Coordinates of C-alpha atoms in Angstrom, one line a residue:
M1 CA 3.3 66.2 91.7
R2 CA -0.5 66.1 91.2
L3 CA -3.3 65.3 89.1
K4 CA -6.7 66.5 89.6
V5 CA -9.6 65.1 88.0
S6 CA -13.1 66.3 88.0
F7 CA -16.4 64.8 86.5
R8 CA -19.7 65.9 85.5
A9 CA -22.3 63.0 87.0
P10 CA -25.7 62.4 86.1
S11 CA -28.0 64.6 87.9
D12 CA -29.6 61.6 89.8
T13 CA -26.5 60.3 90.9
G14 CA -26.0 60.2 95.0
P15 CA -22.8 60.5 96.5
L16 CA -19.9 59.4 94.4
R17 CA -17.9 56.9 96.5
P18 CA -16.4 54.5 94.2
N19 CA -14.8 51.4 95.1
K20 CA -11.1 51.8 95.9
H21 CA -10.5 48.8 93.7
A22 CA -12.3 50.4 90.7
V23 CA -10.5 53.5 91.1
Q24 CA -7.0 51.9 91.1
G25 CA -8.1 49.7 87.8
F26 CA -9.2 53.1 86.0
I27 CA -5.7 54.3 86.9
Y28 CA -4.0 51.0 85.8
N29 CA -6.3 51.0 82.4
M30 CA -5.5 54.5 81.6
L31 CA -1.9 53.7 81.9
K32 CA -1.9 50.8 79.2
G33 CA 0.1 51.6 76.2
T34 CA 2.4 53.8 78.1
E35 CA 6.0 53.2 80.0
Y36 CA 4.0 52.5 83.0
G37 CA 1.6 49.9 81.3
A38 CA 3.0 46.9 83.4
R39 CA 3.2 49.0 86.6
H40 CA 0.3 46.9 88.6
D41 CA 2.1 43.6 87.8
Q42 CA 5.2 44.7 88.9
P43 CA 6.5 43.5 92.4
R44 CA 7.5 46.5 93.9
F45 CA 6.4 49.7 95.3
K46 CA 4.0 51.7 92.8
F47 CA 4.8 55.1 94.1
F48 CA 1.4 56.6 93.7
T49 CA -1.8 57.2 95.7
F50 CA -5.1 58.9 95.4
S51 CA -7.4 61.0 97.4
D52 CA -11.2 60.1 98.5
F53 CA -13.6 61.3 96.4
F54 CA -15.2 65.0 97.4
K55 CA -17.6 67.3 95.9
E56 CA -16.4 70.7 94.8
N57 CA -18.1 73.8 92.7
S58 CA -21.0 70.4 92.3
R59 CA -18.4 68.3 90.8
W60 CA -16.8 65.0 92.1
T61 CA -13.2 65.2 92.2
F62 CA -10.4 63.5 93.2
L63 CA -6.7 63.6 93.2
V64 CA -3.8 61.4 92.2
S65 CA 0.0 62.1 93.6
S66 CA 3.3 60.8 93.0
P67 CA 7.0 61.3 93.2
D68 CA 7.2 60.2 89.6
R69 CA 6.6 63.3 87.3
D70 CA 6.4 61.3 84.2
F71 CA 3.6 58.9 85.8
I72 CA 1.4 61.9 86.4
R73 CA 2.3 63.4 82.9
A74 CA 1.4 59.9 81.4
L75 CA -1.9 59.4 83.1
Y76 CA -2.8 63.1 82.5
S77 CA -2.2 62.6 78.6
A78 CA -4.4 59.2 78.7
I79 CA -7.2 60.8 80.2
K80 CA -7.5 64.1 78.6
E81 CA -8.2 61.9 75.4
K82 CA -11.5 61.1 76.6
D83 CA -15.0 62.6 77.4
R84 CA -16.6 59.9 79.1
L85 CA -15.0 57.9 81.4
Y86 CA -16.0 54.7 83.5
I87 CA -15.2 54.0 87.2
G88 CA -16.3 50.7 87.9
T89 CA -19.8 51.1 87.7
H90 CA -20.1 54.7 87.2
E91 CA -20.4 56.4 84.0
L92 CA -18.8 60.0 84.3
Y93 CA -18.0 62.9 82.2
L94 CA -14.8 64.6 82.4
A95 CA -14.8 68.2 83.4
E96 CA -11.9 69.1 84.8
L97 CA -8.0 67.8 84.5
R98 CA -5.0 69.7 85.5
K99 CA -1.4 68.9 86.6
F100 CA 0.0 71.1 89.4
N101 CA 2.2 71.1 92.4
L102 CA 2.0 71.8 96.1
P103 CA 4.2 73.8 98.0
L104 CA 6.0 71.8 101.1
K105 CA 4.8 72.6 104.5
N106 CA 5.7 71.2 107.8
R107 CA 1.8 70.3 108.5
F108 CA -0.2 68.0 106.9
Q109 CA -3.8 66.3 106.9
T110 CA -5.0 63.3 105.2
G111 CA -7.3 63.0 102.3
S112 CA -8.0 59.4 102.7
P113 CA -7.4 56.9 105.6
V114 CA -3.8 56.0 106.8
V115 CA -3.3 52.1 107.0
L116 CA -0.9 50.0 108.7
Y117 CA -0.4 46.4 109.5
L118 CA 0.1 45.3 113.0
D119 CA 1.0 41.9 112.0
A120 CA 1.0 41.4 108.1
E121 CA 1.4 37.9 107.9
A122 CA -1.9 37.6 110.1
N123 CA -3.3 40.4 108.0
E124 CA -4.3 42.0 111.1
Y125 CA -4.4 46.1 110.8
F126 CA -3.2 48.4 113.3
K127 CA -6.3 49.8 115.0
L128 CA -5.5 53.4 116.4
H129 CA -8.8 53.4 118.9
A130 CA -8.2 49.5 120.2
H131 CA -4.5 49.4 120.3
R132 CA -3.8 53.0 121.4
D133 CA 0.0 52.4 120.8
L134 CA 1.2 55.9 119.3
T135 CA 4.9 54.8 119.6
F136 CA 4.4 51.7 117.4
F137 CA 2.1 53.7 114.9
L138 CA 5.0 56.6 114.7
E139 CA 7.9 54.0 114.1
R140 CA 6.1 52.0 111.6
L141 CA 5.1 55.0 109.5
K142 CA 8.9 56.4 109.8
E143 CA 10.1 52.5 108.9
N144 CA 7.6 52.4 106.0
A145 CA 8.5 56.0 104.6
E146 CA 12.2 55.3 104.8
K147 CA 12.1 51.9 102.9
K148 CA 9.9 53.5 100.2
Y149 CA 11.8 56.5 99.8
N150 CA 15.1 54.7 99.6
A151 CA 13.5 51.9 96.8
F152 CA 12.6 55.5 94.9
Y153 CA 16.0 57.2 95.3
D154 CA 18.3 54.3 95.4
D155 CA 19.4 55.5 98.7
D156 CA 20.1 54.9 102.3
F157 CA 18.4 57.9 104.3
I158 CA 17.5 57.7 107.8
L159 CA 15.6 60.2 109.4
E160 CA 16.7 61.5 112.7
G161 CA 14.0 61.8 115.3
P162 CA 10.1 60.9 115.0
I163 CA 8.5 61.4 111.6
F164 CA 6.1 63.7 113.2
D165 CA 6.0 65.9 116.3
R166 CA 2.5 66.7 116.8
M167 CA -0.5 64.6 115.8
I168 CA -4.4 65.0 115.8
P169 CA -6.6 62.4 114.8
K170 CA -10.0 63.0 113.1
V171 CA -12.6 61.4 115.7
R172 CA -15.4 60.2 114.2
K173 CA -19.3 60.9 115.2
N174 CA -19.2 57.6 117.0
G175 CA -16.3 58.6 119.0
K176 CA -14.1 56.1 117.2
L177 CA -10.9 56.9 115.6
D178 CA -10.6 54.0 113.0
V179 CA -12.3 54.0 109.8
Y180 CA -13.1 50.7 108.0
V181 CA -13.3 50.9 104.4
K182 CA -14.9 48.0 102.3
V183 CA -13.0 47.2 99.3
V184 CA -14.3 44.9 97.1
K185 CA -11.5 42.9 94.4
N186 CA -13.1 40.3 92.0
G187 CA -16.7 40.6 93.6
V188 CA -15.1 39.6 96.8
P189 CA -15.4 42.4 99.6
F190 CA -12.9 42.7 102.1
P191 CA -12.1 45.4 105.0
V192 CA -9.1 47.9 105.1
I193 CA -8.7 49.5 108.5
G194 CA -6.9 52.9 108.8
S195 CA -7.6 56.3 110.5
N196 CA -7.5 60.1 109.2
W197 CA -5.7 62.8 110.9
E198 CA -6.8 66.5 111.0
L199 CA -2.7 67.2 112.0
L200 CA 0.4 65.6 111.3
E201 CA 3.0 68.2 112.2
R202 CA 6.9 68.3 111.7
D203 CA 8.2 71.3 114.4
R204 CA 11.0 71.7 111.7
I205 CA 11.7 70.1 108.3
R206 CA 15.5 70.7 107.8
P207 CA 17.0 71.1 104.4
S208 CA 18.5 68.1 104.4
E209 CA 14.8 66.4 104.9
R210 CA 13.1 68.3 102.4
R211 CA 13.3 66.0 99.7
F212 CA 12.1 62.9 102.0
Y213 CA 9.1 65.0 103.4
R214 CA 8.2 65.9 99.5
F215 CA 8.3 62.3 98.6
I216 CA 5.9 61.3 101.4
M217 CA 3.7 63.9 100.6
D218 CA 3.2 62.6 96.9
T219 CA 3.5 59.1 97.5
G220 CA 1.3 58.7 100.2
L221 CA 1.7 57.8 104.0
G222 CA 1.7 54.5 105.3
E223 CA 0.5 51.0 103.5
K224 CA -1.6 50.3 100.2
N225 CA -1.1 53.6 98.8
S226 CA -2.0 52.8 95.4
L227 CA -5.3 51.4 96.7
G228 CA -6.0 55.0 97.8
F229 CA -4.8 55.0 101.2
G230 CA -2.6 57.7 103.3
F231 CA -2.8 60.5 100.7
L232 CA -1.8 63.8 102.4
N233 CA -2.6 67.6 101.5
P234 CA -0.1 70.3 103.1
I235 CA -2.1 72.8 105.2
R236 CA -2.2 76.2 104.1
G237 CA -0.4 78.6 107.0
G238 CA 2.0 75.9 107.9
N239 CA 5.6 77.1 107.8
S240 CA 7.5 76.2 104.5
A241 CA 9.9 74.0 104.1

């Protein structure tokens, strides 16, 4: 399930790109007093993600997605009571708030960078441009997705074959494939490295795999989902699953 949040910003405001940790903090703050109020402190997968901000009809918008419908409903109920909202240092005015679902397709594109660790203990991120190991990337994506899915549904599902059959990365203007995102936490900046994708396609999603692919579409792909990474959008025109 998804939640669309659109804002009216002051006319003198340039591109709205709030720090991802501030957006995460905004979401957790909205959830205070709900059954999800302690989600931030729980040592477990958070099962939500959010997109980068984008401009739509002169409004700045971002999307939140989660396989937990009650999570989205709780967030919706909290935000709809507000006219003025604060994300980091930005004072914003709510223009639109809408819950919705999207049909599952077999083709996706990213709405925020996909992040994976090459070595989590060394805090080393996988860099698509530098490491150029698509096999590692696909295997780690699949392993991470299965682990989250099985934790959410208390299952032991294993996906047959690769998680995607066709992939087209989004190349930056400088020719690089990797995206460096500066995240600031408690005043301390740290980089998170990921990659954006124009196409992530599974040739055929079997009936037994539909729940799995809908799950990753809603919870996010890769790591650091609750920090706004790995957001997926189904591509219109793809085959229905």
